[in-house]
mmCIF file of C-alpha atoms and ligand atoms in Angstrom:
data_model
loop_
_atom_site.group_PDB
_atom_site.id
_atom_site.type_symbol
_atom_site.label_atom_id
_atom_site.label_comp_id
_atom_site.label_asym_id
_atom_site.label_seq_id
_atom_site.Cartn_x
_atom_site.Cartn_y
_atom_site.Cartn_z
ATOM 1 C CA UNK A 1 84.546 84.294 80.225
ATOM 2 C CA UNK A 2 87.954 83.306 81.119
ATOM 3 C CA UNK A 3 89.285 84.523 84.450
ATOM 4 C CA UNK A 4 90.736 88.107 83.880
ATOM 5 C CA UNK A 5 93.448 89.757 85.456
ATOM 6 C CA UNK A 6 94.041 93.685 84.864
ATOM 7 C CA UNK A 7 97.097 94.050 82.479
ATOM 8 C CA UNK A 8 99.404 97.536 83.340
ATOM 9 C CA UNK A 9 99.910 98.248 79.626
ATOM 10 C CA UNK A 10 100.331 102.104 79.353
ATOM 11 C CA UNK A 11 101.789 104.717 81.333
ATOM 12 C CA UNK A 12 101.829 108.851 81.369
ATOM 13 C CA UNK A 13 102.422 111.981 83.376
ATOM 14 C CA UNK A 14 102.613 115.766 83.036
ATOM 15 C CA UNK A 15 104.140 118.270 85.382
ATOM 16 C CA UNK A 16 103.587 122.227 85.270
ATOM 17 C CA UNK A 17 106.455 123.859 83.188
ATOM 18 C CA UNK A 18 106.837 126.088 86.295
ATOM 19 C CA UNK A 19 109.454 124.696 89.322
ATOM 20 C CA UNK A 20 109.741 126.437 92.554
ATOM 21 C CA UNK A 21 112.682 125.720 94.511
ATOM 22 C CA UNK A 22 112.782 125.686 98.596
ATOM 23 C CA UNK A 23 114.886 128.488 98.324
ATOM 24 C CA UNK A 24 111.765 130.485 96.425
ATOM 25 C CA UNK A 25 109.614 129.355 99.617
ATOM 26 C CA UNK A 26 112.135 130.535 102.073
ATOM 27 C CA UNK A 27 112.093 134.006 100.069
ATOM 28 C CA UNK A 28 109.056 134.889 101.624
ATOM 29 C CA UNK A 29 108.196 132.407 104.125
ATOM 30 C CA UNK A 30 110.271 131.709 107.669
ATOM 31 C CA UNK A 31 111.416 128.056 106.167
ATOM 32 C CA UNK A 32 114.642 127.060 104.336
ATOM 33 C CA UNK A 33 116.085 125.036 101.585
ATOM 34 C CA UNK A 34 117.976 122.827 104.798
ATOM 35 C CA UNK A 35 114.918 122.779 106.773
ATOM 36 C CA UNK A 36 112.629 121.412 103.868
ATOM 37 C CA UNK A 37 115.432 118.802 103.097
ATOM 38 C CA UNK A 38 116.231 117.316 105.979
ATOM 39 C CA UNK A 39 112.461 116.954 107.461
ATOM 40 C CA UNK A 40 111.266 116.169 104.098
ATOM 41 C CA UNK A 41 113.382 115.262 101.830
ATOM 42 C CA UNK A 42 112.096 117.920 99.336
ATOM 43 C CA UNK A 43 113.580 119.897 97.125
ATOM 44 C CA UNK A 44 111.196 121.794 94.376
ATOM 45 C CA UNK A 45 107.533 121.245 93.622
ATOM 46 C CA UNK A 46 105.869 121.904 90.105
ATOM 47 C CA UNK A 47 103.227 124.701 90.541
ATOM 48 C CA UNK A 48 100.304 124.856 88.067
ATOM 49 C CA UNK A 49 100.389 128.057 85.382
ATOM 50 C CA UNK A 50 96.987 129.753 84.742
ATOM 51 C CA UNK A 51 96.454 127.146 82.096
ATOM 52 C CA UNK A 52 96.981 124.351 84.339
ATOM 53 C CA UNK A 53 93.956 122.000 85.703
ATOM 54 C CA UNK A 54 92.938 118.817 87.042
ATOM 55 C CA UNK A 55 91.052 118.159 83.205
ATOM 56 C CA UNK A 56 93.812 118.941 81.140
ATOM 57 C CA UNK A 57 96.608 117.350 83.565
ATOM 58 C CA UNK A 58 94.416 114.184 83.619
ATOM 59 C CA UNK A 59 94.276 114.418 79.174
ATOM 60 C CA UNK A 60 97.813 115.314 78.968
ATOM 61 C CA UNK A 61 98.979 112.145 80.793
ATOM 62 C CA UNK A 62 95.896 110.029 79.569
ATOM 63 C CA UNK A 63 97.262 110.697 76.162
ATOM 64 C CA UNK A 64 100.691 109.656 77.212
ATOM 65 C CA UNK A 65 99.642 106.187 78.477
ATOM 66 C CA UNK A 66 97.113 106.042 75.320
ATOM 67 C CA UNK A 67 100.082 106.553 73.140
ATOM 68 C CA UNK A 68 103.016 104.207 75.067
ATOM 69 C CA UNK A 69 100.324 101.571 74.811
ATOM 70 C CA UNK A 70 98.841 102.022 71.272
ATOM 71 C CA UNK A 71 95.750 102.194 71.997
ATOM 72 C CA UNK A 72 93.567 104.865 70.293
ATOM 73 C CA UNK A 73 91.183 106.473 72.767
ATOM 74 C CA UNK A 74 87.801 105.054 71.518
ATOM 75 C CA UNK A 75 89.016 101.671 72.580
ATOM 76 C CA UNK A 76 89.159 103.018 76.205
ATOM 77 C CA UNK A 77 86.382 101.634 78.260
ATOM 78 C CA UNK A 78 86.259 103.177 81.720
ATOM 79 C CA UNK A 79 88.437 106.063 82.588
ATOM 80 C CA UNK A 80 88.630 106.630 86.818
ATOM 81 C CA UNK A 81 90.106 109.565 87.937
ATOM 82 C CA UNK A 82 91.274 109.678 91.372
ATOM 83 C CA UNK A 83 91.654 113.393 92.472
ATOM 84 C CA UNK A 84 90.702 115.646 95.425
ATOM 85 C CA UNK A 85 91.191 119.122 93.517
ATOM 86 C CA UNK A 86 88.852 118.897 90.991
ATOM 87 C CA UNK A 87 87.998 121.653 89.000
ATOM 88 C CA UNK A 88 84.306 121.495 89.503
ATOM 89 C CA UNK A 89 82.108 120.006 91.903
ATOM 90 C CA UNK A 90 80.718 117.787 88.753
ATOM 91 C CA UNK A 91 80.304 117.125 85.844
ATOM 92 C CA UNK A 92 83.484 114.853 87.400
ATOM 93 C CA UNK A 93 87.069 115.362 85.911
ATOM 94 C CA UNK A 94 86.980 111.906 84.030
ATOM 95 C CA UNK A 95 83.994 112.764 81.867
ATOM 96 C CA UNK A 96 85.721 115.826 81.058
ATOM 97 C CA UNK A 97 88.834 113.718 80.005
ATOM 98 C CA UNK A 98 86.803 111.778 78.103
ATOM 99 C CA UNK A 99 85.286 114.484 76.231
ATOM 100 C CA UNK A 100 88.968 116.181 75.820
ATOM 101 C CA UNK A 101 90.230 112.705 74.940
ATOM 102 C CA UNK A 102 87.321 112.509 71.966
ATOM 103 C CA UNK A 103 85.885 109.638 73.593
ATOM 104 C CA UNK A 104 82.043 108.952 72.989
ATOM 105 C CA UNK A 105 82.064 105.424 74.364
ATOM 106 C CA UNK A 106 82.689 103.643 77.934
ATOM 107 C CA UNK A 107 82.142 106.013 81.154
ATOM 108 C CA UNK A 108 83.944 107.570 83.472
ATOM 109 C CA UNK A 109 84.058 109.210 87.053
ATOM 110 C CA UNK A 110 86.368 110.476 89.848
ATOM 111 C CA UNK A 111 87.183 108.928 93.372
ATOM 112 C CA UNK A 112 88.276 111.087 96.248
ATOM 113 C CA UNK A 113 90.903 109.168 98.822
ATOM 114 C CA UNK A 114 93.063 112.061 99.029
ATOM 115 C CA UNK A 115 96.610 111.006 98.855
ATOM 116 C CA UNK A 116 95.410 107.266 98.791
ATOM 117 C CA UNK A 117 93.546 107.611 95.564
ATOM 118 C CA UNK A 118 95.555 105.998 92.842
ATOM 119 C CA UNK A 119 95.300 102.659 95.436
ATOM 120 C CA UNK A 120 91.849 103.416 95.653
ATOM 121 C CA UNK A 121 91.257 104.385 92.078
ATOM 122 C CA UNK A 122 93.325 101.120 90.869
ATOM 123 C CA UNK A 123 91.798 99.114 92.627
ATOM 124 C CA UNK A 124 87.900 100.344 91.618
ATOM 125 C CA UNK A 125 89.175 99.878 87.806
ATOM 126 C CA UNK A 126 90.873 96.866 88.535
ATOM 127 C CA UNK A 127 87.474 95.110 89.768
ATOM 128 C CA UNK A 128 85.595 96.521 86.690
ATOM 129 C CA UNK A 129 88.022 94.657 84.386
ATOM 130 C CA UNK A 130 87.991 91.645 86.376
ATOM 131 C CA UNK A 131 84.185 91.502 86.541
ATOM 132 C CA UNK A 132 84.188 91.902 82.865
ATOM 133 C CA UNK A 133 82.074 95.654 82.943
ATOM 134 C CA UNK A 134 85.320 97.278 80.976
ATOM 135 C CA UNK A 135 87.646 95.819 78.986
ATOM 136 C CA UNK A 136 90.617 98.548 79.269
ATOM 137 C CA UNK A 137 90.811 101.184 82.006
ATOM 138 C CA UNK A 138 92.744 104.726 82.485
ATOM 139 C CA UNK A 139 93.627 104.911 86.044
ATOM 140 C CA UNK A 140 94.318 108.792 86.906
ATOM 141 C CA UNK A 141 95.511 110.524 89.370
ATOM 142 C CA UNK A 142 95.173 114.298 88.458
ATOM 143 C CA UNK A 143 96.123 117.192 91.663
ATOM 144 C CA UNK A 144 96.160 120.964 91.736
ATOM 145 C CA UNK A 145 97.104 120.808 95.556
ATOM 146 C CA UNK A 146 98.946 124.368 95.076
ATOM 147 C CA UNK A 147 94.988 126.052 94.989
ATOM 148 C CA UNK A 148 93.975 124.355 98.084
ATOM 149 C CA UNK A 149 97.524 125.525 100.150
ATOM 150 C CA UNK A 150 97.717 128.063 102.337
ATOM 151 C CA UNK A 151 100.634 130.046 100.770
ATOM 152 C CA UNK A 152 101.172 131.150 104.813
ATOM 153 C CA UNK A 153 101.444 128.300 106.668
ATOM 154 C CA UNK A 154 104.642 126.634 106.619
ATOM 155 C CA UNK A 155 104.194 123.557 107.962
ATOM 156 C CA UNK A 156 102.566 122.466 105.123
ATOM 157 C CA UNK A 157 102.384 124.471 101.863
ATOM 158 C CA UNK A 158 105.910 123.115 101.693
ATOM 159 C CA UNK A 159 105.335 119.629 101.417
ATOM 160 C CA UNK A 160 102.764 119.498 98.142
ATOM 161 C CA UNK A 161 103.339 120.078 94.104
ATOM 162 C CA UNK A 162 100.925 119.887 91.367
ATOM 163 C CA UNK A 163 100.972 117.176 88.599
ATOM 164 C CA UNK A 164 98.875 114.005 86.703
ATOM 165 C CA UNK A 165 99.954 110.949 86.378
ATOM 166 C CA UNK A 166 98.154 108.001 84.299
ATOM 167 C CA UNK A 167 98.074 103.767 84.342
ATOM 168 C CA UNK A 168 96.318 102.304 81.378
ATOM 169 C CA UNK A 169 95.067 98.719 82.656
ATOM 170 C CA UNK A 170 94.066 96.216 80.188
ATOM 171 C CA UNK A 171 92.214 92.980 79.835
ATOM 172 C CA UNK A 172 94.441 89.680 80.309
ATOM 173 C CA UNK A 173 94.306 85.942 81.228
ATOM 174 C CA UNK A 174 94.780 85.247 84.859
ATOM 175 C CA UNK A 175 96.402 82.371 83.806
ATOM 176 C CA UNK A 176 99.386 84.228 83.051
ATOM 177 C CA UNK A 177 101.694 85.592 85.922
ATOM 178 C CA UNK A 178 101.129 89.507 84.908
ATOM 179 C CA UNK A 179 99.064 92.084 86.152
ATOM 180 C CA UNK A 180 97.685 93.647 89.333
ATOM 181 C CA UNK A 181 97.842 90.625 91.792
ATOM 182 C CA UNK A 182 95.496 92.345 94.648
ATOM 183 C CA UNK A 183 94.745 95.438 96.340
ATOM 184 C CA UNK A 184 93.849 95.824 99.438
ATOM 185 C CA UNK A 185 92.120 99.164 101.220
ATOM 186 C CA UNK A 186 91.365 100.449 104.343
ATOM 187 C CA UNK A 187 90.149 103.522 105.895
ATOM 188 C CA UNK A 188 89.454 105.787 109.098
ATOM 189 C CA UNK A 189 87.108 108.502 110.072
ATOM 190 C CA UNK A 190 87.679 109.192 113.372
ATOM 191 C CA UNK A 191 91.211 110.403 111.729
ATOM 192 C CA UNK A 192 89.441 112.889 109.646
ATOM 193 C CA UNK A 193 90.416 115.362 111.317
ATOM 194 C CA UNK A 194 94.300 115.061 111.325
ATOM 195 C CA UNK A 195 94.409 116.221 107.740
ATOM 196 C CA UNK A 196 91.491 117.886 105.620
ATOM 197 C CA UNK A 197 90.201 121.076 103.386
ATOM 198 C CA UNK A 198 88.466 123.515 105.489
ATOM 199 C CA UNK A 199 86.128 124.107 102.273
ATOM 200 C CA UNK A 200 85.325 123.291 99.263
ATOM 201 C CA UNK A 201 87.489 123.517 95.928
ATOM 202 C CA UNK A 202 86.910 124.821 92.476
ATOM 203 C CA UNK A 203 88.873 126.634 89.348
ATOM 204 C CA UNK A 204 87.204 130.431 90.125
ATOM 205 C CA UNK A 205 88.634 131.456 93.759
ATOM 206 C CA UNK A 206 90.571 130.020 97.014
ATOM 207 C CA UNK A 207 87.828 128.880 98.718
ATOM 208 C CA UNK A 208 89.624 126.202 100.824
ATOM 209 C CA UNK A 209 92.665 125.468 102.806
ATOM 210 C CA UNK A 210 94.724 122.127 103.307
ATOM 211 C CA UNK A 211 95.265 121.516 107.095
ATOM 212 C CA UNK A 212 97.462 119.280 109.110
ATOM 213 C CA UNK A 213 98.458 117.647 112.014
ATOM 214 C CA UNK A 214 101.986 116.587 110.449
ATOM 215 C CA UNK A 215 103.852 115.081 113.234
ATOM 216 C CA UNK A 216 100.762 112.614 113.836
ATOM 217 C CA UNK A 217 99.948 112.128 110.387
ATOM 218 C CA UNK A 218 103.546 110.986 110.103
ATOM 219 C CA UNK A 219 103.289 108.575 113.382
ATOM 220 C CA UNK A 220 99.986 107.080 111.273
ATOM 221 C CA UNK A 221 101.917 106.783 108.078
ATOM 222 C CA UNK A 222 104.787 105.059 108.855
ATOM 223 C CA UNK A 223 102.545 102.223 111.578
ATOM 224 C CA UNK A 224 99.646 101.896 109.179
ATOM 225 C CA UNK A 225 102.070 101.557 105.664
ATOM 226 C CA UNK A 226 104.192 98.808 107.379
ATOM 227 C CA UNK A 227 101.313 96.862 108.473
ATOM 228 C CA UNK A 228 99.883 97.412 104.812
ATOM 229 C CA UNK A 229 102.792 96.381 102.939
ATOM 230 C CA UNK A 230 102.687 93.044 105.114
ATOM 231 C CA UNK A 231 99.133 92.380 104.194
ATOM 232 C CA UNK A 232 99.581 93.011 100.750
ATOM 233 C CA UNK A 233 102.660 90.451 100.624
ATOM 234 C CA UNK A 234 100.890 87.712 103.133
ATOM 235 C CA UNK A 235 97.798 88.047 100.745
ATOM 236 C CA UNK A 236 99.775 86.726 98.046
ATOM 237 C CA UNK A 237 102.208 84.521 99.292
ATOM 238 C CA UNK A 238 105.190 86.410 98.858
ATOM 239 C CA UNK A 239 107.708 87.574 100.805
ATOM 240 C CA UNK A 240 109.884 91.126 100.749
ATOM 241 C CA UNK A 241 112.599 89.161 99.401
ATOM 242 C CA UNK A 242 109.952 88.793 95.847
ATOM 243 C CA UNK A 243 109.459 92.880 95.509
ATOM 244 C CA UNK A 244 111.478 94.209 92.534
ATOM 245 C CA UNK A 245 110.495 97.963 93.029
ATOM 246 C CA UNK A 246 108.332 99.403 95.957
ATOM 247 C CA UNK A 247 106.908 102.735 94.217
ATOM 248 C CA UNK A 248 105.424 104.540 97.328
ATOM 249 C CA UNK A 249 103.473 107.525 97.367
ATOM 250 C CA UNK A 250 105.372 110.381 97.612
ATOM 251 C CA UNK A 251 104.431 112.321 100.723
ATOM 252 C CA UNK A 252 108.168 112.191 102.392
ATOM 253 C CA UNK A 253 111.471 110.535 102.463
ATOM 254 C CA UNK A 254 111.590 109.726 106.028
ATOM 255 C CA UNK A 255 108.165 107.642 105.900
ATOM 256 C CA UNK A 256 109.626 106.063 102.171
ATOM 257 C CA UNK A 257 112.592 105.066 103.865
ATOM 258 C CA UNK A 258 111.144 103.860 106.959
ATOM 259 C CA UNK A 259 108.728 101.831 104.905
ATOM 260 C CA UNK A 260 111.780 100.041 102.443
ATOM 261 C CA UNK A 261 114.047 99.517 105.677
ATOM 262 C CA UNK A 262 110.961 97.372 106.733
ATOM 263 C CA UNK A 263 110.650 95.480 103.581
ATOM 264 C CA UNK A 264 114.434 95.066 103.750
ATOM 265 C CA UNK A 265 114.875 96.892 100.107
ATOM 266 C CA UNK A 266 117.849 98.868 99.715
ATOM 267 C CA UNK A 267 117.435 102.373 98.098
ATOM 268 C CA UNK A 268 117.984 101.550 94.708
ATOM 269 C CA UNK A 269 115.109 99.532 94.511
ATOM 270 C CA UNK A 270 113.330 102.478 95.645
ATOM 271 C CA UNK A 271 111.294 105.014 93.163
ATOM 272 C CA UNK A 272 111.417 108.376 94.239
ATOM 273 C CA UNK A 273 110.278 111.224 92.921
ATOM 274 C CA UNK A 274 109.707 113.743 96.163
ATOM 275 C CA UNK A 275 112.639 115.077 95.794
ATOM 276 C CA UNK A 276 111.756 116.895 92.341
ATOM 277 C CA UNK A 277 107.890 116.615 92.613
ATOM 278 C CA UNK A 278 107.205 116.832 96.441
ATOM 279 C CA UNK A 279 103.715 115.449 97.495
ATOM 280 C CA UNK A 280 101.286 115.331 94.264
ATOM 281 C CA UNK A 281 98.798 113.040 95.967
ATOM 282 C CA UNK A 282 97.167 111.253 94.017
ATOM 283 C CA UNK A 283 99.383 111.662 90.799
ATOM 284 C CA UNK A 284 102.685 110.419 93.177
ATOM 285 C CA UNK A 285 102.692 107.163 92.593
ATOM 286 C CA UNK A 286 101.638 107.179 88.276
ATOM 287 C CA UNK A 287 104.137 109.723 88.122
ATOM 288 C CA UNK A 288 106.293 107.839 89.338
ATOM 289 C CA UNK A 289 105.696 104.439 87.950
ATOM 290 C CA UNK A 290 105.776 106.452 84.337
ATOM 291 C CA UNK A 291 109.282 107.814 85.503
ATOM 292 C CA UNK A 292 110.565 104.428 86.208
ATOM 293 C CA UNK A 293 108.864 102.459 83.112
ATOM 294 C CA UNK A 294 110.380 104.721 80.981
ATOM 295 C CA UNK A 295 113.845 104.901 82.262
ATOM 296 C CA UNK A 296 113.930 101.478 81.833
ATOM 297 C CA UNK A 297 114.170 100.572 85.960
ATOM 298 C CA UNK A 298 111.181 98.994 85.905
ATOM 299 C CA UNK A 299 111.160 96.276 83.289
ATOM 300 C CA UNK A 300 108.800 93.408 81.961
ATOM 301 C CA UNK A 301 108.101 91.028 84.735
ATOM 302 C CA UNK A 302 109.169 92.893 87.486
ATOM 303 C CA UNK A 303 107.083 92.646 90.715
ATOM 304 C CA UNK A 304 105.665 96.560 91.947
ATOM 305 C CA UNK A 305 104.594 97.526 95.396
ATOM 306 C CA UNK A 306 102.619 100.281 95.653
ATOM 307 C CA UNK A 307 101.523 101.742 99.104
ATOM 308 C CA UNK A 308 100.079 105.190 99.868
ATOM 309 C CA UNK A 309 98.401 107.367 102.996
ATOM 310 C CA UNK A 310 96.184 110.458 103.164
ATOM 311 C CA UNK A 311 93.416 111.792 104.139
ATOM 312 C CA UNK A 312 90.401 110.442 106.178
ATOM 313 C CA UNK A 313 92.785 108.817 106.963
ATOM 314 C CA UNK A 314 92.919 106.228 103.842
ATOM 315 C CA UNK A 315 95.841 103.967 103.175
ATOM 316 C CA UNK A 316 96.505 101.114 101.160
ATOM 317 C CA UNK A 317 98.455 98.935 99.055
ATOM 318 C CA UNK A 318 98.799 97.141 95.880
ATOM 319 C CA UNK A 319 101.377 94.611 93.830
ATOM 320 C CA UNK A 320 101.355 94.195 90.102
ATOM 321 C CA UNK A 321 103.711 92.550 88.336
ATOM 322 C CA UNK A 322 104.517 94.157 84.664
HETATM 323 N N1 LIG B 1 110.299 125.519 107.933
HETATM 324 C C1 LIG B 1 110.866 125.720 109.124
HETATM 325 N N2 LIG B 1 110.316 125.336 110.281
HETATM 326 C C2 LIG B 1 109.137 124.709 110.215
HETATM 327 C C3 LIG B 1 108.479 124.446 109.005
HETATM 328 C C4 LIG B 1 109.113 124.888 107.820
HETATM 329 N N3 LIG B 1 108.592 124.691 106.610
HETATM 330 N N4 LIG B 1 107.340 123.803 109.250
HETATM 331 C C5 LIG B 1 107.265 123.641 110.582
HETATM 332 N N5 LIG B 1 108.341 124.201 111.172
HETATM 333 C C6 LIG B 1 108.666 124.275 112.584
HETATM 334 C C7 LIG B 1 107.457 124.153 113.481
HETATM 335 O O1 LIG B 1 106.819 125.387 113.600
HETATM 336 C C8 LIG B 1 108.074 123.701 114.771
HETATM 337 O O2 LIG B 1 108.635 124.809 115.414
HETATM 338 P P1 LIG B 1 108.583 124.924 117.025
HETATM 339 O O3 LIG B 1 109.331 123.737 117.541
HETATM 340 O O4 LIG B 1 109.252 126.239 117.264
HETATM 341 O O5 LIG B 1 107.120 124.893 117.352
HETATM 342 C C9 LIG B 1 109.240 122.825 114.325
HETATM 343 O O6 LIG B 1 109.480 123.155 112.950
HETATM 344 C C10 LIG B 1 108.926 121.341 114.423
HETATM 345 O O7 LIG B 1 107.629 121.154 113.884
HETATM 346 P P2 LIG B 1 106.993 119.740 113.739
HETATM 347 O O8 LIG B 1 105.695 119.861 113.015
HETATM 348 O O9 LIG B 1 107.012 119.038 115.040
HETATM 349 O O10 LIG B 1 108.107 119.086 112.786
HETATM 350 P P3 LIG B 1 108.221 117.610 112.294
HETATM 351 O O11 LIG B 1 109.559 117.093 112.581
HETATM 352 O O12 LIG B 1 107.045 116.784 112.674
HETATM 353 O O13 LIG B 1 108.168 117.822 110.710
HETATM 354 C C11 LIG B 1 106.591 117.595 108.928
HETATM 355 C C12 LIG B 1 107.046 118.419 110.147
HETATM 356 C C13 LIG B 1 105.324 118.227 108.392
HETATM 357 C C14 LIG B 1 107.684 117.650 107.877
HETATM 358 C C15 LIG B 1 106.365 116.152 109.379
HETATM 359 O O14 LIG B 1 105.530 116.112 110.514
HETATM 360 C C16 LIG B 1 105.754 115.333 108.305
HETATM 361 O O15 LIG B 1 106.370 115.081 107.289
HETATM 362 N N6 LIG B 1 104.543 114.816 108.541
HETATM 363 C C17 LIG B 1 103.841 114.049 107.577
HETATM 364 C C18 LIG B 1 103.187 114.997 106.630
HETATM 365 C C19 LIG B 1 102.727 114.311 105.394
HETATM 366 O O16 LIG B 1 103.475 113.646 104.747
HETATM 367 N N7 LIG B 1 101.468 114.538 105.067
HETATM 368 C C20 LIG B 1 100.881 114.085 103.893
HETATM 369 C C21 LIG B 1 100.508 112.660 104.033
HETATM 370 S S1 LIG B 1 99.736 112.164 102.563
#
């Protein structure tokens, strides 16, 4: 088998109809549209309707990616779903998106990293194509963070939207210069405690809240993304000066910003979505690549940094080029 490198060949996303502005927050919270904005850079979230899930998120940008790439869905081989609100303990959201997908080939199963788990899940698909166990592979990120929030607390129902985004990875030669180059994870579990669900989740009542330590989280996120975007460069023998686009995950402008001023990228090299989409965890940084690919920012050849943080704490990064 020739040496393989995992091909980005597809890309999707799907956001709620429903938008909720700051100003709707500060209606019945004590927060504000200035308050939200200048801390966070945010300025509405999408908010899952009643027939909104992590499944048929996860199919509706699936099928996006399927269809930007050509590629019917029985050719799919693997489909990894990275999400931390799923709608049932098991069977796991991807098998469901296979089923919904009409799928009755490959496999499929989810990965929980929190806000890290489109690194994580990218880089678990990536290693199946490489090793030759899948030829193609969706890489989702599918979050209904708005039933794990407590609508009370404003320091952090503020921060998080609801949304899927999808990556469909394909088979190539390593010999060519495309593809995802490396990834590289790491995690934390003494941290586990700075950001978690006091329960567990599921489609049929609240039965967990998101909680937060936000000002260390923040102190974590910018140290621990800096050092990662470094390693991720070093690892390849590159440089900042080589990164077309860094496409962050989208947990806050300050920590984005902090991260590009390190990398020495100005802010049109930047993808950001937080300001329409706040923090969709795992879905931030598909969502966000689909923006850009299909605005035409992101073009053929191109060189893509991605870097995320969340829970556990888990962070990572990884560069593709396109
Ligand atoms: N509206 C108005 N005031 C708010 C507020 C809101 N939505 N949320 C918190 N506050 C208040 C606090 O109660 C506090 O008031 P006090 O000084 O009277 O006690 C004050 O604002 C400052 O709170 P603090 O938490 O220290 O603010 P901060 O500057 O650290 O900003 C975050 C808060 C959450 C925006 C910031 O810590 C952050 O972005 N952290 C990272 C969170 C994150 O991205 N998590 C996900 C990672 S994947």
């Amino acid at each position: 088998m020739m040496a393989r490198r995992s091909l980005m060949v597809g890309f999707g996303g799907y956001l709620p109809d429903r938008i909720v502005t700051n100003d709707e927050l500060a209606a019945r919270l004590d927060t504000s549209d200035e308050w939200i904005r200048a801390r966070t850079g945010i300025g509405q979230r999408h908010i899952a309707g009643p027939e909104d899930n992590a499944v048929s998120m996860a199919t509706a940008a699936a099928a996006q990616a399927l269809d930007y790439a050509g590629m019917p869905a029985a050719d799919v081989g693997a489909i990894v779903v990275a999400t931390s609100t799923p709608d049932q303990a098991f069977p796991a959201t991807a098998v469901r998106v296979q089923a919904a997908l009409g799928m009755r080939g490959g496999f499929g199963f989810d990965i929980a990293a929190a806000c890290s788990g489109f690194v994580y899940a990218l880089t678990v698909a990536d290693s199946l194509i490489r090793t030759g166990q899948a030829d193609s592979a969706l890489v989702i990120g599918s979050e209904v963070y708005s039933r794990i929030l407590d609508w009370s607390d404003r320091g952090t129902c503020v921060l998080f939207g609801d949304g899927a985004g999808a990556v469909l990875l394909k088979a190539g030669d390593a010999a060519q210069p495309a593809g995802v180059l490396s990834t590289h994870l790491h995690s934390d579990g003494t941290m586990g405690d700075l950001l978690y669900v006091d329960g567990a989740v599921g489609l049929r009542e609240q039965s967990g809240f998101l909680r937060m330590q936000g000002r260390d989280v923040f102190r974590h996120a910018v140290a621990k993304l800096s050092s990662s975007v470094d390693e991720v460069l070093a690892a390849n023998g590159m440089t900042h000066a080589d990164v077309s686009w860094l496409v962050p995950h989208q947990a806050n402008l300050r920590i984005i910003e902090a991260v590009a001023r390190k990398l020495e990228l100005p802010p049109e090299r930047v993808v950001m979505t937080v300001d329409r989409h706040a923090n969709t965890s795992a879905a931030s940084i598909p969502l966000a690549m689909n923006e850009a690919v299909r605005d035409g920012r992101i073009r053929k050849g191109d060189l893509v940094l991605m870097e995320a943080l969340g829970g556990g704490l888990t962070w990572g990064s990884a560069l593709a080029r396109l």
